Short mmCIF file of C-alpha atoms and ligand atoms in Angstrom, two decimals:
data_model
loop_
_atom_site.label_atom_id
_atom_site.label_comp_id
_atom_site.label_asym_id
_atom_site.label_seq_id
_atom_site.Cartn_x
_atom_site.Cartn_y
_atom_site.Cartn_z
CA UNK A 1 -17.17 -39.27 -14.60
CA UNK A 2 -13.48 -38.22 -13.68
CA UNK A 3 -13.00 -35.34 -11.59
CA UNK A 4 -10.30 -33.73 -12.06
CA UNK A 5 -8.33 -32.88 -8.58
CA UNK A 6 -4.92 -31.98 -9.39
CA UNK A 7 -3.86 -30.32 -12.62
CA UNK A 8 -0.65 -28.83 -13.86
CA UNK A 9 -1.37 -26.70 -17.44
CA UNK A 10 2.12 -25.53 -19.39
CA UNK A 11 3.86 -24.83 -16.03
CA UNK A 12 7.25 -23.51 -16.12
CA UNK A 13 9.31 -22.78 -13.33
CA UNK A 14 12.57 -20.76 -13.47
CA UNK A 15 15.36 -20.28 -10.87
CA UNK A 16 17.46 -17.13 -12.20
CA UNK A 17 18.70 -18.68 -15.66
CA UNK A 18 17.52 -21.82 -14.94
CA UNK A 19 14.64 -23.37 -16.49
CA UNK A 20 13.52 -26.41 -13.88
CA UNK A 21 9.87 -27.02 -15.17
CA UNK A 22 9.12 -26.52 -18.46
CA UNK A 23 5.37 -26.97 -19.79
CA UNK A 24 4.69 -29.41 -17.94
CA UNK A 25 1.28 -30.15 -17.89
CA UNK A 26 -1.08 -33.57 -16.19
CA UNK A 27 -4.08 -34.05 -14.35
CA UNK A 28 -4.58 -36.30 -11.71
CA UNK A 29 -8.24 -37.74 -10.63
CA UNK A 30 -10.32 -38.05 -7.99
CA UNK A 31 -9.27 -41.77 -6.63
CA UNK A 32 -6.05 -42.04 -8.96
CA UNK A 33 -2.37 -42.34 -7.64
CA UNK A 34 -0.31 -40.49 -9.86
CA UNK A 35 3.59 -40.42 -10.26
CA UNK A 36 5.69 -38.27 -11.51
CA UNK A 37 9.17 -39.93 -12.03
CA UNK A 38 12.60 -38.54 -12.67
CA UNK A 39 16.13 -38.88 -11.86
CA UNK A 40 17.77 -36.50 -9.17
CA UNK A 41 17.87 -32.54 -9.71
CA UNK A 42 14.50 -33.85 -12.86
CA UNK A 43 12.17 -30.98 -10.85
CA UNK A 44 9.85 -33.79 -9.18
CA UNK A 45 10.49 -31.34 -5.55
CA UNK A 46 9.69 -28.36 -7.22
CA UNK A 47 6.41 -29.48 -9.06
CA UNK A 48 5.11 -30.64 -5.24
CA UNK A 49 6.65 -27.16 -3.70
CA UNK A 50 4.78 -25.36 -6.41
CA UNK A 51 1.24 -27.17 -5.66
CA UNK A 52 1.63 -25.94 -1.72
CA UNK A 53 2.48 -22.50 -2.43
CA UNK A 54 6.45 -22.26 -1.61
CA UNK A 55 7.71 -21.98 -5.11
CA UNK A 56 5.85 -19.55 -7.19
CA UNK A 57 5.69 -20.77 -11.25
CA UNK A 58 7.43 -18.30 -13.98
CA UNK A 59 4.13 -19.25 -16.02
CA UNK A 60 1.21 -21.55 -16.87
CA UNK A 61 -1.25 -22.73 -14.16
CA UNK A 62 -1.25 -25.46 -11.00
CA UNK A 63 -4.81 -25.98 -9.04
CA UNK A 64 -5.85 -28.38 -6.77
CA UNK A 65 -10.07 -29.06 -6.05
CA UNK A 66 -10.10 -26.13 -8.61
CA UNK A 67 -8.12 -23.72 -6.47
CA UNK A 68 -5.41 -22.00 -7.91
CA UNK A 69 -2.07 -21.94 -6.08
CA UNK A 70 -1.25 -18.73 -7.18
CA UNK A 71 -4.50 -17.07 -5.49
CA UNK A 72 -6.08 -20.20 -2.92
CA UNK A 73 -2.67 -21.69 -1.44
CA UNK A 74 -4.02 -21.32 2.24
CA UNK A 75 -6.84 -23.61 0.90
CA UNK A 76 -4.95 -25.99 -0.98
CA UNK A 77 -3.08 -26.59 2.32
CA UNK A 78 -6.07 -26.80 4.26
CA UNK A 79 -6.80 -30.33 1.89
CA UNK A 80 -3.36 -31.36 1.57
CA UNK A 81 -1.52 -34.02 3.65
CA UNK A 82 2.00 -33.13 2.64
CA UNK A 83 4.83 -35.70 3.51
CA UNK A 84 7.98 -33.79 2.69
CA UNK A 85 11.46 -35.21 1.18
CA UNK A 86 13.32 -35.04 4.46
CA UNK A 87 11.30 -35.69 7.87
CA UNK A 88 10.99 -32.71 9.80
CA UNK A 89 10.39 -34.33 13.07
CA UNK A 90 11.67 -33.59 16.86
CA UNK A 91 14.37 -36.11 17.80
CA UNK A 92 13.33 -35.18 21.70
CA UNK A 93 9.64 -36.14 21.48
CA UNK A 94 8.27 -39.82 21.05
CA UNK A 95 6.59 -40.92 18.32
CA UNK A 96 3.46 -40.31 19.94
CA UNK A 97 4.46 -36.68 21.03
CA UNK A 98 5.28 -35.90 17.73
CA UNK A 99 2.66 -36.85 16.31
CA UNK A 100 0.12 -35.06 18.74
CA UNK A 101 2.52 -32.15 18.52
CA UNK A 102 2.31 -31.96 14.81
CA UNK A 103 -1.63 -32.15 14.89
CA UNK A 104 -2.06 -29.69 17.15
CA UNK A 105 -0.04 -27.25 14.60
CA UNK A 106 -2.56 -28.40 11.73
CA UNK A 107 -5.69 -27.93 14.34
CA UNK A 108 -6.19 -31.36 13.76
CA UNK A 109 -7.97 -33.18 16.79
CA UNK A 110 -7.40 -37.33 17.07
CA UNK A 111 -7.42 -39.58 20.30
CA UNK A 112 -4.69 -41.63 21.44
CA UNK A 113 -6.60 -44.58 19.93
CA UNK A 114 -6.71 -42.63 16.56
CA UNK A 115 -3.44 -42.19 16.57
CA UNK A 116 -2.06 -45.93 17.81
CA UNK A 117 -4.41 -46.96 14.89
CA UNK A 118 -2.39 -44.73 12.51
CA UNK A 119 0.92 -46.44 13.76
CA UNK A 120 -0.77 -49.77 13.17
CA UNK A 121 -1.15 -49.10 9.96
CA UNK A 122 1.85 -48.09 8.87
CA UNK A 123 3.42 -51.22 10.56
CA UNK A 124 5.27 -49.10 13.32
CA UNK A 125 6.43 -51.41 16.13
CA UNK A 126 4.03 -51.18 19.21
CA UNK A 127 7.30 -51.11 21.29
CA UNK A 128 8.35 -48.00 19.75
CA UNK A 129 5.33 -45.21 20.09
CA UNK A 130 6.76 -44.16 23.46
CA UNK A 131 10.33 -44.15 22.64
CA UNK A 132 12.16 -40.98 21.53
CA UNK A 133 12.76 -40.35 17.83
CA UNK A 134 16.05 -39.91 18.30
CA UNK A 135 16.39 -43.38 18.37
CA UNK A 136 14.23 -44.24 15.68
CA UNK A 137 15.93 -45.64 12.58
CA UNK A 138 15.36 -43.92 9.17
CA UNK A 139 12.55 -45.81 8.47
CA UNK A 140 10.91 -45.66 11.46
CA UNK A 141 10.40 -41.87 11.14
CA UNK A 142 9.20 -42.12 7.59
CA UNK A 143 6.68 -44.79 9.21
CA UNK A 144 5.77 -42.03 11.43
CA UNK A 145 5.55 -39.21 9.08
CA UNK A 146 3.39 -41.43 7.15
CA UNK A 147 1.27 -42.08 10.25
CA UNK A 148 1.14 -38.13 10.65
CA UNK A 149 -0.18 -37.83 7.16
CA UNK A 150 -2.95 -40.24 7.17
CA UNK A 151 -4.28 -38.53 10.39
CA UNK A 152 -4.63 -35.44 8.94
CA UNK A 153 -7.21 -37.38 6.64
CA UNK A 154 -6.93 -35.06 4.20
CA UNK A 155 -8.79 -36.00 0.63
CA UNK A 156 -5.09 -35.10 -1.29
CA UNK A 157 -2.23 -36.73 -0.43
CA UNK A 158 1.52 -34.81 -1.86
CA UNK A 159 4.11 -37.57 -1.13
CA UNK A 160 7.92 -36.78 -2.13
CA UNK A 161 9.40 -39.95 -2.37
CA UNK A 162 7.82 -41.55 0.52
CA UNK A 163 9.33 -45.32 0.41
CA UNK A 164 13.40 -43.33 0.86
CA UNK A 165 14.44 -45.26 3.97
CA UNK A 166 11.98 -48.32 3.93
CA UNK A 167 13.31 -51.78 4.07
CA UNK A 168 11.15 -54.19 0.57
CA UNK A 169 8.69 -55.25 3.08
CA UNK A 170 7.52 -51.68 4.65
CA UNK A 171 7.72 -50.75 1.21
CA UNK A 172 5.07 -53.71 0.14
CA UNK A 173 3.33 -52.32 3.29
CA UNK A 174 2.92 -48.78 2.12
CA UNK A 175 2.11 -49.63 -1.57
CA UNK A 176 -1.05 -51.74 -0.04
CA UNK A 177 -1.38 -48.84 1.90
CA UNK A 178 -1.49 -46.22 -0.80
CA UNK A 179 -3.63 -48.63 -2.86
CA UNK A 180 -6.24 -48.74 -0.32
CA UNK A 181 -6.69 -44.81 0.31
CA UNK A 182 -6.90 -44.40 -3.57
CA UNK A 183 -9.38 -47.39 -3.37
CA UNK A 184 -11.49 -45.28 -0.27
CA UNK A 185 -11.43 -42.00 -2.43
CA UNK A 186 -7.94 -40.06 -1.62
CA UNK A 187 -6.09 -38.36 -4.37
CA UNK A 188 -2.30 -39.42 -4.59
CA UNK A 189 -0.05 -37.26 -6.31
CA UNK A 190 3.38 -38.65 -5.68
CA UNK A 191 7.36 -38.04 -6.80
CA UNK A 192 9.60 -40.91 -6.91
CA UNK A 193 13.13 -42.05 -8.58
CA UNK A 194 11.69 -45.81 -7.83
CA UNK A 195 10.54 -47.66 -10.79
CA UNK A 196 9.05 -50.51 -9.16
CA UNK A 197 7.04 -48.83 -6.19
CA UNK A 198 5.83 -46.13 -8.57
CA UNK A 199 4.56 -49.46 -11.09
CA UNK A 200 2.93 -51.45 -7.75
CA UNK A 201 0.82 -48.19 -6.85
CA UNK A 202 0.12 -45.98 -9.80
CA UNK A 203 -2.75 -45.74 -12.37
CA UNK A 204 -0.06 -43.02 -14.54
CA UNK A 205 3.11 -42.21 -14.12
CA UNK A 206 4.65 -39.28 -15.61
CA UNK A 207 8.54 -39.41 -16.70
CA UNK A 208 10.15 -36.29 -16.03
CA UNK A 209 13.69 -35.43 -17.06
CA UNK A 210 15.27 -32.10 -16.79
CA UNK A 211 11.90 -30.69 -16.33
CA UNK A 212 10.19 -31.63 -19.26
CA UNK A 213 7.87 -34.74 -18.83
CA UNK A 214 8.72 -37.15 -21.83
CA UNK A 215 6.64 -40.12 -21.21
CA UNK A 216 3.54 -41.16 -19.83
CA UNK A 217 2.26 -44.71 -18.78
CA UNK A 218 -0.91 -45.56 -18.28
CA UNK A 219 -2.63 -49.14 -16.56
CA UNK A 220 -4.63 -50.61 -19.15
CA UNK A 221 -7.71 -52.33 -17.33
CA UNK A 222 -6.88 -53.78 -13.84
CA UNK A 223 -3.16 -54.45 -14.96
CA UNK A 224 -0.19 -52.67 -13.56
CA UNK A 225 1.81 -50.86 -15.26
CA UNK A 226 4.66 -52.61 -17.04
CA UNK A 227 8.14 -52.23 -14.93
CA UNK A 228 10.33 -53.24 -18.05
CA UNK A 229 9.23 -50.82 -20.43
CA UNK A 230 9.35 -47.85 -17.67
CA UNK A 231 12.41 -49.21 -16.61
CA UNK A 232 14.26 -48.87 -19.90
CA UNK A 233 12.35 -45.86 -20.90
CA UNK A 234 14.34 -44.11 -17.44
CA UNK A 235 17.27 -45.71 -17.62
CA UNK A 236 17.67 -44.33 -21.40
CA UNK A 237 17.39 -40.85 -20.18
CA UNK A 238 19.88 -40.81 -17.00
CA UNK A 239 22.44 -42.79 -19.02
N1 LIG B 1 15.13 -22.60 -4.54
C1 LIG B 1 15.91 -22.93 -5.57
N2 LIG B 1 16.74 -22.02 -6.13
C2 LIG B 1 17.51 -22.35 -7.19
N3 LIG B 1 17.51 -23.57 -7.79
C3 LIG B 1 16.70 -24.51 -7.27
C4 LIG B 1 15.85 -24.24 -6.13
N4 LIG B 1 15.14 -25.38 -5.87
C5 LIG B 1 15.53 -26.29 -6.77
N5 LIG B 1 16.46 -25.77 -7.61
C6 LIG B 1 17.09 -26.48 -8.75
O1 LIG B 1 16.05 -27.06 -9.49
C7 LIG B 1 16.45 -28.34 -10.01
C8 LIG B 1 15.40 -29.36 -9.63
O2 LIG B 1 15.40 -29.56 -8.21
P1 LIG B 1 14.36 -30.51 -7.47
O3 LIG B 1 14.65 -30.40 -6.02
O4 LIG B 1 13.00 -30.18 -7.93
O5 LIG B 1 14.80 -31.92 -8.05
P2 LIG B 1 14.27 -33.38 -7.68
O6 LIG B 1 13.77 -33.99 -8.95
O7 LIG B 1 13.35 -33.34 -6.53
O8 LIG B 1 15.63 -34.13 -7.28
P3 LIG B 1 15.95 -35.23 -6.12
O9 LIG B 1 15.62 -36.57 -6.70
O10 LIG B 1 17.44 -35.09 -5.92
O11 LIG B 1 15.18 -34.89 -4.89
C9 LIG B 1 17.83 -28.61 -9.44
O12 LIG B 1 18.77 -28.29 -10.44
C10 LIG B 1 17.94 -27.65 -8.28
O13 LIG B 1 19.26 -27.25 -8.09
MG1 LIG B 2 13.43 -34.02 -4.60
#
């Protein structure tokens, strides 16, 4: 039986006269990786922003573990892991600092070995944990947002285009990664402009242009979605 975890029903989002999201509608599963594809300025931002709470939608409905965002945002939070577009980390602190810092905000309690276990996993060099951010290279604090995500071990995971920054092989990391939280029961609902990860990781993806969504792909079996056909199916609308 599916259960549904995150659903979107005829949402439409307006800024002033500006229609960004307009009926869009999915639902995402218990276990599934979902992700929702577009070009730049598509409305991928605004469909996370409106799951947490920080945009409000014009109409239709958004819910995640059956709570409404309109009404239950403070709970939808509570079971969120959110990794935002940009990195909101302190360039002062060491990875490590941050990290605890960050937790401590969410009321989120982990020991040291929880947390070098975290870095492990998202392939951050052991030499770096105790070194400033500031000197971190892009990558290294998306590593570490990552990190700062899976320790909040939260059953939802909102990811806005998590692989920006990371070199093929961290990428290859995190898609294993991603695959093997779906596999362990997490709930993936990612945005993305990246054809490829989004085919390595995703049981759907949802094409959204101008803030409609005008495709959908879907594995058949244990095979991955095909990267040619979503390929040329984005390419035709940005051209
Ligand atoms: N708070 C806001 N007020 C007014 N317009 C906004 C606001 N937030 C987003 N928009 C507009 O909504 C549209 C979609 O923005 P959004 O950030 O969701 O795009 P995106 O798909 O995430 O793009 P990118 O790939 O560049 O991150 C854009 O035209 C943007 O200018
Ligand atoms: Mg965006």
């Amino acid at each position: 039986m599916s259960e549904p975890v995150v659903v979107a029903e005829s949402l439409n989002v307006r800024f002033a006269d500006q229609c960004v999201l307009d009926d869009v509608s999915f639902t995402v599963n218990r276990g599934e990786v979902f992700a929702l594809l577009g070009g730049n300025g598509a409305g991928k931002s605004t469909t996370l922003k409106t799951f947490l709470g920080t945009v409000a939608p014009t109409s239709g409905s958004a819910s995640v573990l059956g709570h409404s965002v309109t009404s239950d945002s403070d709970f939808i939070r509570s079971k969120v892991a959110y990794l935002p577009e940009s990195v909101m980390l302190y360039g002062h602190l060491t990875g490590m600092e941050n990290i605890e810092y960050f937790l401590s905000l969410a009321d989120v309690k982990r020991s040291a070995s929880d947390i070098e276990a975290a870095l492990k996993r998202v392939a951050l060099q052991a030499d770096a944990w105790h070194k400033k951010l500031a000197d971190y290279s892009k990558g290294m604090r998306q590593k570490t947002a990552i990190a700062l995500a899976l320790l909040r071990s939260a059953p939802v995971l909102f990811l806005d285009e998590p692989t920006s920054g990371l070199d093929p092989s961290a990428i290859d990391e995190f898609n294993q990664l991603v695959t093997a939280l779906s596999e362990a029961g997490s709930t993936v609902f990612m945005v993305t402009h990246d054809v490829y990860g989004a085919c390595q990781v995703a049981h759907r993806i949802g094409l959204l242009d101008q803030g409609k969504i005008v495709g959908v792909f879907e594995r058949s079996g244990s095979e991955l979605i095909d990267t040619e056909q979503v390929h040329t199916a984005f390419a035709k609308r940005n051209a």
